[in-house]
Short mmCIF file of N, CA, C and O in Angstrom, two decimals:
data_model
loop_
_atom_site.label_atom_id
_atom_site.label_comp_id
_atom_site.label_asym_id
_atom_site.label_seq_id
_atom_site.Cartn_x
_atom_site.Cartn_y
_atom_site.Cartn_z
N LEU A 258 0.71 -1.11 -0.06
CA LEU A 258 0.12 0.20 -0.10
C LEU A 258 0.81 1.33 0.09
O LEU A 258 0.44 2.14 -0.71
N THR A 259 2.05 1.14 0.56
CA THR A 259 2.63 2.43 0.77
C THR A 259 3.41 2.69 -0.58
O THR A 259 3.35 3.74 -0.86
N GLY A 260 3.80 1.52 -1.65
CA GLY A 260 4.69 1.61 -2.69
C GLY A 260 3.42 2.20 -3.71
O GLY A 260 3.43 3.13 -4.64
N GLU A 261 2.18 1.62 -3.47
CA GLU A 261 0.89 2.61 -4.43
C GLU A 261 0.62 3.78 -4.15
O GLU A 261 0.59 4.52 -5.05
N ASN A 262 0.68 4.28 -2.58
CA ASN A 262 0.62 5.42 -2.53
C ASN A 262 1.58 6.47 -2.82
O ASN A 262 1.35 7.43 -3.56
N GLY A 263 2.86 5.80 -2.84
CA GLY A 263 3.91 6.68 -3.43
C GLY A 263 3.81 6.99 -4.90
O GLY A 263 4.18 7.94 -5.40
N TYR A 264 3.36 5.89 -5.49
CA TYR A 264 3.00 5.67 -6.91
C TYR A 264 2.11 6.98 -7.04
O TYR A 264 2.13 7.99 -8.39
N LEU A 265 1.17 6.99 -6.58
CA LEU A 265 -0.03 7.91 -6.76
C LEU A 265 0.50 9.44 -6.38
O LEU A 265 -0.01 10.29 -7.08
N ARG A 266 1.21 9.57 -5.33
CA ARG A 266 1.75 10.75 -5.20
C ARG A 266 2.38 11.45 -6.47
O ARG A 266 2.30 12.70 -6.86
N ALA A 267 3.27 10.57 -7.02
CA ALA A 267 4.20 10.91 -7.99
C ALA A 267 3.55 11.25 -9.19
O ALA A 267 3.51 12.07 -10.12
N GLN A 268 1.95 10.35 -9.33
CA GLN A 268 1.25 10.87 -10.30
C GLN A 268 0.56 12.05 -9.99
O GLN A 268 0.66 12.94 -11.22
N VAL A 269 -0.06 12.32 -9.06
CA VAL A 269 -0.57 13.60 -8.64
C VAL A 269 0.69 14.93 -9.20
O VAL A 269 0.02 15.95 -9.59
N ARG A 270 1.67 14.55 -8.47
CA ARG A 270 2.67 15.72 -8.65
C ARG A 270 3.13 15.85 -10.06
O ARG A 270 2.60 17.19 -10.83
N GLU A 271 2.85 14.92 -11.02
CA GLU A 271 3.28 15.14 -12.74
C GLU A 271 2.13 15.86 -12.93
O GLU A 271 2.36 16.42 -13.93
N SER A 272 0.93 15.65 -12.56
CA SER A 272 -0.38 15.76 -13.13
C SER A 272 -0.17 17.58 -12.74
O SER A 272 -0.63 18.40 -13.32
N LYS A 273 -0.06 17.78 -11.69
CA LYS A 273 0.13 19.15 -11.26
C LYS A 273 1.11 19.99 -11.94
O LYS A 273 0.77 21.09 -12.47
N GLN A 274 2.30 19.60 -12.06
CA GLN A 274 2.99 20.00 -13.24
C GLN A 274 2.81 20.19 -14.51
O GLN A 274 3.07 21.30 -15.05
N ALA A 275 1.97 19.21 -15.39
CA ALA A 275 1.42 19.41 -16.19
C ALA A 275 0.70 20.51 -16.16
O ALA A 275 0.55 21.02 -17.54
N ALA A 276 -0.27 20.26 -15.25
CA ALA A 276 -1.47 21.65 -15.10
C ALA A 276 -0.83 22.79 -15.15
O ALA A 276 -1.15 23.99 -15.95
N GLU A 277 0.02 22.79 -14.45
CA GLU A 277 1.39 24.31 -13.97
C GLU A 277 1.69 24.81 -15.95
O GLU A 277 1.29 25.92 -16.17
N PHE A 278 2.64 23.90 -16.51
CA PHE A 278 2.77 23.99 -17.59
C PHE A 278 1.54 24.38 -18.56
O PHE A 278 1.92 25.26 -19.63
N ILE A 279 0.49 23.65 -18.70
CA ILE A 279 -0.62 24.39 -19.31
C ILE A 279 -1.14 25.63 -19.03
O ILE A 279 -1.41 26.14 -19.96
N GLU A 280 -1.13 25.89 -17.85
CA GLU A 280 -1.69 27.02 -17.57
C GLU A 280 -0.66 28.36 -17.72
O GLU A 280 -1.14 29.23 -18.46
N GLY A 281 0.71 27.72 -17.82
CA GLY A 281 2.04 28.91 -18.30
C GLY A 281 1.71 28.96 -19.96
O GLY A 281 1.63 30.27 -20.23
N GLN A 282 1.17 27.80 -20.36
CA GLN A 282 0.85 28.02 -21.96
C GLN A 282 -0.02 28.74 -22.27
O GLN A 282 -0.12 29.76 -23.19
N ILE A 283 -1.23 28.58 -21.69
CA ILE A 283 -2.48 29.26 -21.96
C ILE A 283 -2.31 31.24 -21.36
O ILE A 283 -2.59 31.90 -22.45
N GLY A 284 -1.53 31.22 -20.46
CA GLY A 284 -1.28 32.62 -20.18
C GLY A 284 -0.58 33.30 -21.16
O GLY A 284 -0.59 34.48 -21.48
N ASN A 285 0.56 32.68 -21.96
CA ASN A 285 1.40 32.67 -23.10
C ASN A 285 0.77 33.32 -24.11
O ASN A 285 0.73 33.86 -24.72
N ILE A 286 -0.49 32.18 -24.71
CA ILE A 286 -1.13 32.17 -25.67
C ILE A 286 -2.08 33.65 -25.54
O ILE A 286 -2.84 34.35 -26.44
N ARG A 287 -2.40 33.79 -23.99
CA ARG A 287 -3.59 35.03 -23.79
C ARG A 287 -2.71 36.50 -23.85
O ARG A 287 -3.32 37.33 -24.52
N LYS A 288 -1.51 36.29 -23.72
CA LYS A 288 -0.60 37.77 -23.84
C LYS A 288 -0.46 37.73 -25.44
O LYS A 288 -0.75 38.79 -25.95
N ASP A 289 -0.34 36.57 -26.28
CA ASP A 289 -0.39 36.88 -27.89
C ASP A 289 -1.31 37.22 -28.08
O ASP A 289 -1.44 38.13 -29.03
N VAL A 290 -2.63 36.94 -27.89
CA VAL A 290 -3.88 37.23 -28.47
C VAL A 290 -4.14 38.79 -27.93
O VAL A 290 -4.47 39.59 -28.69
N SER A 291 -3.71 39.14 -26.97
CA SER A 291 -3.71 40.55 -26.34
C SER A 291 -3.29 41.48 -27.21
O SER A 291 -3.44 42.42 -27.49
N ARG A 292 -1.69 41.33 -27.34
CA ARG A 292 -0.92 42.10 -28.15
C ARG A 292 -1.29 41.98 -29.69
O ARG A 292 -1.44 43.17 -30.33
N ALA A 293 -2.05 40.72 -30.46
CA ALA A 293 -2.23 41.00 -31.70
C ALA A 293 -3.67 41.40 -31.54
O ALA A 293 -3.88 42.44 -32.41
N GLU A 294 -4.42 41.87 -30.36
CA GLU A 294 -5.51 42.57 -30.32
C GLU A 294 -4.97 44.27 -30.60
O GLU A 294 -5.86 44.87 -31.55
N GLU A 295 -4.48 44.28 -29.83
CA GLU A 295 -3.61 45.59 -29.80
C GLU A 295 -3.41 46.21 -31.35
O GLU A 295 -3.51 47.12 -32.00
N ARG A 296 -2.44 45.35 -31.59
CA ARG A 296 -2.07 45.41 -32.94
C ARG A 296 -3.11 45.68 -34.28
O ARG A 296 -3.09 46.54 -35.10
N ARG A 297 -4.29 44.86 -33.97
CA ARG A 297 -5.32 45.01 -34.80
C ARG A 297 -5.92 46.24 -34.49
O ARG A 297 -6.33 47.09 -35.70
N LYS A 298 -6.11 46.70 -33.33
CA LYS A 298 -6.90 48.06 -32.95
C LYS A 298 -6.07 49.33 -33.69
O LYS A 298 -6.56 49.92 -34.18
N ARG A 299 -4.72 49.04 -33.54
CA ARG A 299 -3.88 50.07 -34.14
C ARG A 299 -3.95 50.22 -35.59
O ARG A 299 -4.05 51.25 -36.34
N ALA A 300 -3.72 49.01 -36.47
CA ALA A 300 -3.91 48.82 -37.76
C ALA A 300 -5.39 49.35 -38.03
O ALA A 300 -5.69 50.15 -39.13
N ALA A 301 -6.36 49.26 -37.53
CA ALA A 301 -7.70 49.73 -37.91
C ALA A 301 -7.86 51.32 -37.72
O ALA A 301 -8.19 51.82 -38.72
N ALA A 302 -7.17 51.86 -36.65
CA ALA A 302 -6.87 52.97 -36.45
C ALA A 302 -6.44 53.66 -37.47
O ALA A 302 -6.68 54.93 -37.92
N GLN A 303 -5.31 53.03 -37.98
CA GLN A 303 -4.49 53.96 -38.91
C GLN A 303 -5.17 53.56 -40.49
O GLN A 303 -5.48 54.32 -41.12
N ARG A 304 -5.82 52.32 -40.46
CA ARG A 304 -6.65 52.34 -41.47
C ARG A 304 -7.76 53.36 -41.52
O ARG A 304 -8.25 54.00 -42.56
N ASP A 305 -8.65 53.90 -40.59
CA ASP A 305 -9.95 54.77 -40.75
C ASP A 305 -9.16 56.07 -40.62
O ASP A 305 -9.65 56.81 -41.12
N GLU A 306 -7.88 56.57 -40.54
CA GLU A 306 -7.06 57.53 -40.50
C GLU A 306 -7.12 57.67 -42.18
O GLU A 306 -6.67 58.70 -43.02
N ALA A 307 -6.07 56.73 -42.74
CA ALA A 307 -5.96 56.91 -43.61
C ALA A 307 -7.49 57.01 -44.82
O ALA A 307 -7.49 57.80 -45.70
N ARG A 308 -8.30 56.46 -44.30
CA ARG A 308 -9.55 56.45 -45.36
C ARG A 308 -10.14 58.09 -44.80
O ARG A 308 -10.78 58.52 -46.14
N ASN A 309 -9.94 58.66 -43.93
CA ASN A 309 -10.61 59.89 -43.92
C ASN A 309 -9.65 60.81 -44.66
O ASN A 309 -9.87 61.86 -45.21
N GLU A 310 -8.32 60.75 -44.53
CA GLU A 310 -7.38 61.51 -45.44
C GLU A 310 -8.02 61.44 -46.96
O GLU A 310 -7.90 62.32 -47.94
N LEU A 311 -8.19 60.11 -47.27
CA LEU A 311 -8.35 59.48 -48.66
C LEU A 311 -9.51 60.66 -48.87
O LEU A 311 -9.86 60.77 -50.16
N GLU A 312 -10.46 60.51 -48.11
CA GLU A 312 -11.97 60.94 -48.33
C GLU A 312 -11.67 62.84 -48.39
O GLU A 312 -12.19 63.06 -49.16
N GLY A 313 -11.00 63.07 -47.41
CA GLY A 313 -10.59 64.63 -47.51
C GLY A 313 -10.00 65.34 -48.76
O GLY A 313 -10.19 66.09 -49.43
N ALA A 314 -8.76 64.41 -49.46
CA ALA A 314 -7.97 64.35 -50.77
C ALA A 314 -9.18 64.44 -51.79
O ALA A 314 -9.00 65.28 -52.62
N SER A 315 -10.02 63.38 -51.80
CA SER A 315 -10.76 63.24 -52.49
C SER A 315 -11.82 64.43 -52.96
O SER A 315 -12.20 65.04 -54.09
N ALA A 316 -12.25 65.06 -51.86
CA ALA A 316 -13.19 66.00 -51.85
C ALA A 316 -12.22 67.33 -52.28
O ALA A 316 -12.94 68.17 -52.89
N ALA A 317 -11.30 67.45 -51.91
CA ALA A 317 -10.44 68.80 -52.28
C ALA A 317 -10.03 68.60 -53.86
O ALA A 317 -10.05 69.58 -54.39
N ILE A 318 -9.82 67.41 -54.38
CA ILE A 318 -9.60 67.35 -55.91
C ILE A 318 -11.09 67.51 -56.56
O ILE A 318 -10.94 68.18 -57.55
N GLU A 319 -12.11 66.96 -56.15
CA GLU A 319 -13.32 67.34 -56.43
C GLU A 319 -13.48 68.83 -56.58
O GLU A 319 -14.31 69.44 -57.63
N GLY A 320 -13.46 69.53 -55.45
CA GLY A 320 -13.45 70.75 -55.73
C GLY A 320 -12.90 71.46 -56.29
O GLY A 320 -12.97 72.87 -57.12
N LEU A 321 -11.51 71.33 -56.60
CA LEU A 321 -10.17 71.94 -57.56
C LEU A 321 -10.86 71.67 -58.94
O LEU A 321 -10.86 72.60 -59.87
N SER A 322 -11.11 70.53 -58.70
CA SER A 322 -11.53 70.00 -60.76
C SER A 322 -13.19 70.96 -60.93
O SER A 322 -13.24 71.53 -61.86
N LYS A 323 -14.04 71.14 -60.07
CA LYS A 323 -15.00 71.95 -60.24
C LYS A 323 -14.72 73.68 -60.57
O LYS A 323 -14.93 74.46 -61.33
N ALA A 324 -13.42 74.11 -59.45
CA ALA A 324 -12.82 75.51 -59.76
C ALA A 324 -12.26 75.67 -61.09
O ALA A 324 -12.38 76.70 -61.58
N ASN A 325 -11.34 74.60 -61.16
CA ASN A 325 -10.96 74.38 -62.46
C ASN A 325 -12.16 74.59 -63.99
O ASN A 325 -11.91 75.31 -64.70
N GLU A 326 -12.80 74.02 -63.77
CA GLU A 326 -13.82 74.01 -65.19
C GLU A 326 -14.64 75.27 -64.86
O GLU A 326 -14.65 75.89 -66.25
N ASP A 327 -14.90 75.62 -63.77
CA ASP A 327 -15.41 77.38 -63.34
C ASP A 327 -14.47 78.09 -64.35
O ASP A 327 -14.81 79.29 -65.29
N SER A 328 -13.27 77.96 -63.95
CA SER A 328 -12.12 79.16 -64.60
C SER A 328 -12.00 78.65 -66.11
O SER A 328 -12.00 79.61 -67.03
N ARG A 329 -11.84 77.61 -66.74
CA ARG A 329 -12.13 77.32 -67.93
C ARG A 329 -13.59 77.97 -68.53
O ARG A 329 -13.27 78.67 -69.81
N MET A 330 -14.91 77.95 -68.10
CA MET A 330 -15.62 78.63 -68.42
C MET A 330 -15.61 79.99 -68.67
O MET A 330 -15.76 80.54 -69.59
N GLU A 331 -14.96 80.65 -67.58
CA GLU A 331 -14.93 81.97 -67.23
C GLU A 331 -13.81 82.43 -68.69
O GLU A 331 -13.90 83.45 -69.08
N LEU A 332 -12.73 81.63 -68.46
CA LEU A 332 -11.94 82.08 -69.83
C LEU A 332 -12.52 81.55 -70.94
O LEU A 332 -12.34 82.99 -71.60
N GLU A 333 -13.50 80.81 -71.32
CA GLU A 333 -13.98 80.91 -72.67
C GLU A 333 -15.18 82.33 -73.15
O GLU A 333 -15.30 82.91 -73.89
N ARG A 334 -15.46 82.66 -71.44
CA ARG A 334 -16.55 83.70 -71.91
C ARG A 334 -15.70 84.79 -72.17
O ARG A 334 -15.97 85.95 -72.84
N ALA A 335 -14.65 85.22 -71.33
CA ALA A 335 -13.41 86.13 -71.69
C ALA A 335 -12.86 86.25 -72.94
O ALA A 335 -12.96 87.20 -73.66
N LYS A 336 -12.64 85.20 -73.59
CA LYS A 336 -12.11 85.24 -75.01
C LYS A 336 -13.24 85.70 -75.74
O LYS A 336 -13.14 86.54 -76.96
N LYS A 337 -14.87 85.04 -75.65
CA LYS A 337 -15.87 85.60 -76.71
C LYS A 337 -16.03 87.16 -76.43
O LYS A 337 -15.95 87.95 -77.12
N GLU A 338 -16.02 87.61 -75.18
CA GLU A 338 -15.92 88.91 -75.15
C GLU A 338 -14.94 89.83 -75.63
O GLU A 338 -14.83 90.92 -76.07
N LEU A 339 -13.61 89.03 -75.62
CA LEU A 339 -12.70 90.03 -76.18
C LEU A 339 -12.72 90.32 -77.51
O LEU A 339 -12.43 91.01 -78.40
N GLN A 340 -13.38 88.75 -78.26
CA GLN A 340 -13.53 88.80 -79.62
C GLN A 340 -14.28 89.93 -79.94
O GLN A 340 -14.28 90.70 -81.09
N LYS A 341 -15.71 89.79 -79.17
CA LYS A 341 -16.90 90.87 -79.49
C LYS A 341 -16.04 92.53 -79.28
O LYS A 341 -16.54 93.57 -80.22
N VAL A 342 -15.15 93.07 -78.28
CA VAL A 342 -14.74 94.27 -78.25
C VAL A 342 -13.68 94.19 -79.73
O VAL A 342 -13.45 95.48 -80.15
N ARG A 343 -12.91 93.53 -79.99
CA ARG A 343 -12.09 93.52 -81.06
C ARG A 343 -12.81 93.72 -82.32
O ARG A 343 -12.44 94.63 -83.17
N GLU A 344 -13.71 93.32 -82.68
CA GLU A 344 -14.81 93.50 -83.71
C GLU A 344 -15.51 94.79 -83.57
O GLU A 344 -15.70 95.39 -84.61
N GLU A 345 -15.95 95.17 -82.27
CA GLU A 345 -16.44 96.74 -82.56
C GLU A 345 -15.37 97.70 -82.72
O GLU A 345 -15.71 98.37 -83.13
N ALA A 346 -13.82 97.41 -81.82
CA ALA A 346 -12.89 98.20 -82.44
C ALA A 346 -12.55 98.19 -83.80
O ALA A 346 -12.51 99.56 -84.14
N ASP A 347 -12.56 97.04 -84.51
CA ASP A 347 -12.42 97.19 -85.74
C ASP A 347 -13.29 97.62 -86.79
O ASP A 347 -13.14 98.82 -87.36
N ALA A 348 -14.45 97.75 -86.06
CA ALA A 348 -15.95 98.38 -86.76
C ALA A 348 -15.58 99.93 -86.74
O ALA A 348 -15.78 100.67 -87.73
N LEU A 349 -15.06 100.08 -85.32
CA LEU A 349 -14.90 101.73 -85.09
C LEU A 349 -13.95 102.29 -85.70
O LEU A 349 -13.96 103.54 -86.57
N ASP A 350 -12.71 101.35 -85.81
CA ASP A 350 -11.68 101.80 -87.01
C ASP A 350 -11.75 102.28 -88.25
O ASP A 350 -11.54 103.20 -88.77
N LYS A 351 -13.04 101.20 -88.95
CA LYS A 351 -13.76 101.27 -90.35
C LYS A 351 -14.38 102.59 -90.25
O LYS A 351 -14.25 103.55 -91.38
N ALA A 352 -15.18 102.72 -89.61
CA ALA A 352 -16.06 103.86 -89.52
C ALA A 352 -15.16 105.42 -89.50
O ALA A 352 -15.44 106.35 -90.09
N ARG A 353 -14.27 105.41 -88.61
CA ARG A 353 -13.31 106.43 -88.42
C ARG A 353 -12.47 106.91 -89.84
O ARG A 353 -12.29 107.94 -90.02
N ASP A 354 -12.05 105.71 -90.48
CA ASP A 354 -11.53 106.04 -92.06
C ASP A 354 -12.34 106.28 -92.53
O ASP A 354 -11.73 107.20 -93.68
N GLU A 355 -13.45 105.76 -92.43
CA GLU A 355 -14.54 106.41 -93.81
C GLU A 355 -15.00 107.53 -93.90
O GLU A 355 -14.77 108.66 -94.32
N LEU A 356 -14.96 107.88 -92.02
CA LEU A 356 -15.27 109.53 -91.87
C LEU A 356 -13.97 110.18 -92.24
O LEU A 356 -14.23 111.71 -93.07
N SER A 357 -13.24 109.70 -92.08
CA SER A 357 -11.81 110.58 -92.55
C SER A 357 -11.48 111.07 -94.13
O SER A 357 -11.47 111.90 -94.50
N VAL A 358 -12.02 110.20 -94.93
CA VAL A 358 -12.46 110.00 -95.79
C VAL A 358 -13.44 110.95 -96.56
O VAL A 358 -13.04 111.84 -97.12
N GLU A 359 -14.20 110.91 -95.93
CA GLU A 359 -15.51 111.82 -96.21
C GLU A 359 -15.09 113.58 -95.86
O GLU A 359 -15.15 114.23 -96.66
N VAL A 360 -14.49 113.31 -94.78
CA VAL A 360 -13.76 114.91 -94.34
C VAL A 360 -12.82 115.24 -95.20
O VAL A 360 -12.61 116.34 -95.63
N ALA A 361 -12.02 114.30 -95.96
CA ALA A 361 -10.79 114.94 -96.63
C ALA A 361 -11.35 115.24 -97.98
O ALA A 361 -10.86 116.29 -98.76
N SER A 362 -12.37 114.66 -98.34
CA SER A 362 -13.28 114.92 -99.61
C SER A 362 -13.88 116.12 -99.53
O SER A 362 -14.57 116.67 -100.62
N LEU A 363 -14.14 116.77 -98.73
CA LEU A 363 -15.37 117.88 -98.24
C LEU A 363 -13.99 119.09 -98.77
O LEU A 363 -13.74 119.88 -98.99
#
């Protein structure tokens, strides 16, 4: 009985050591999971920040594109107005020349 008692005690001791080892491994796994979760949170925050920056840049590009189009339209209007003014100036020059000829013939 004493020998069997010693054998059972050794098995209990081995079982306790195995349980402690497993608990240690579980603790390590929990730490790894915790670190991985922190990395995931940081990556998600960086992703959100990048997404916000991209959305802001896209909005800025859209605004600049609209401003550029507005500028093009204004430039076209200004060109047409300049052409009109040149035509009027040419007409005035022609009328002046005709008037000069009439005055000279008097």
